């Protein structure tokens, strides 16, 4: 008796993960290391990149800027002679509060991948949704500023849980705040004991070298 | 000859607006004034409410706290003997990065509406999506802190455009920042010339009375 076999497809990727894998293949083919950089609005991602750019001698930086609209951050990065591609989620992507793999894919044609060693994708400022979408990155970094309160890892755990590096920024303001840095760091460890923590002031430059060294290790 | 008439339904509300109208009817029936309070994570919404609560003699305050998870802010408000209901978007609402009318409706049964004059809904910390969902509020207030940068009204225009009151917080930190307050205020006016602006330090209490007076005028 002939027996019908039912083919069960297991482990099907959702559409975002399928496109993220295609991005990943393109990045591998061009030997580009990709970092997904996330934070609240105003935590200091762009200023951190402004500090980082001149510290990368020999490593070719490229940046993708994700914003709902405008190119305010992109203009700041372009002024440093770093290749920048802007993704505006309001133009064709429904004003989304995050980047996803398909949005990044739509920008790949405009990126000189062969000329880039390290591509940093500055996501839309938001502590919730960007963490839900893989974009084909090698690693995730997030910025939390000391003006935002010690409780943020507990209130936005997915973002903190999925970060490989957590940059604690605006350390220059610490002396003017009622802020318990040890409590923030303990709350981060409670949500993500594996993330590397960096203490930084993007404004003064303090500590940025340590984060730079973490990025350079990703390229090895 | 019999002629068939086609009924065209115009101006159909979407599901969120339909539910927002039902919330509005319940608030009207109980004579409750409702304010939707929004900001980035860490801008100081909860501390502003902590400052406000003791300043409202005679007006009964109630608070709804919206968070992805946890009740960290709700616990702070409850400590002031203010009735608080917590909505966690991770529990049954897919971890959404905003409140919508249906989420607020699900909380109404737990609220002593007849005993409340002013209900403040502290939305999830996010400058994008909360602005897209009416919840049946009388007015919208948002908080922007001076640590977040002057460019935020231009980068997150919907939030600023739809706010009736904009509270500029953390003024006590101004002297320690490279921050152009006039530029922030001009950027707000460019996006929303009608919003009332309040200069506040929730930490010191400076300026909170002016925002309190704006709230009290809503009750008239």
Coordinates of N, CA, C and O in Angstrom, one line a residue, chain A residues 49 51 78 117 141 143 147 161 188 191 195 200 202 214-215 218:
Chain A
X49 N 29.2 58.1 18.2 CA 29.8 57.8 16.8 C 30.7 58.9 16.4 O 31.7 58.7 15.7
X51 N 32.5 60.7 18.3 CA 33.8 60.5 19.1 C 34.5 59.3 18.5 O 35.8 59.3 18.4
X78 N 28.0 62.5 8.3 CA 28.6 62.8 7.0 C 29.6 63.9 7.1 O 30.6 63.9 6.3
X117 N 34.6 48.2 6.5 CA 35.0 47.1 7.4 C 33.9 47.0 8.5 O 33.6 45.9 8.9
X141 N 24.8 46.6 20.3 CA 25.2 47.5 21.4 C 24.1 48.4 21.7 O 23.3 48.8 20.8
X143 N 23.0 52.0 24.2 CA 23.5 53.1 25.1 C 22.4 53.4 26.1 O 21.2 53.5 25.7
X147 N 21.2 59.9 32.9 CA 20.1 60.7 33.2 C 18.8 60.0 33.1 O 17.7 60.6 33.5
X161 N 18.5 42.7 27.6 CA 18.8 41.2 27.6 C 19.5 40.8 26.3 O 20.3 39.9 26.3
X188 N 21.4 45.9 35.4 CA 21.8 45.4 34.1 C 22.2 43.9 34.2 O 21.8 43.0 33.4
X191 N 19.4 41.4 34.4 CA 18.7 41.1 33.2 C 19.6 40.5 32.2 O 19.2 39.7 31.4
X195 N 26.5 40.7 29.1 CA 26.8 41.9 28.4 C 28.1 42.6 29.0 O 28.2 42.7 30.2
X200 N 31.3 55.6 30.0 CA 31.7 56.5 28.9 C 31.1 57.9 29.1 O 30.0 58.1 29.7
X202 N 30.5 60.5 26.1 CA 30.8 60.8 24.7 C 31.2 62.3 24.6 O 31.9 62.7 23.7
X214 N 36.3 47.1 22.0 CA 35.3 46.0 21.9 C 34.9 45.9 20.4 O 34.8 44.7 19.9
X215 N 34.6 47.0 19.8 CA 34.2 46.9 18.3 C 35.3 46.3 17.5 O 35.0 45.4 16.6
X218 N 35.5 42.6 17.4 CA 34.5 41.9 16.6 C 35.0 41.7 15.2 O 34.5 40.8 14.5

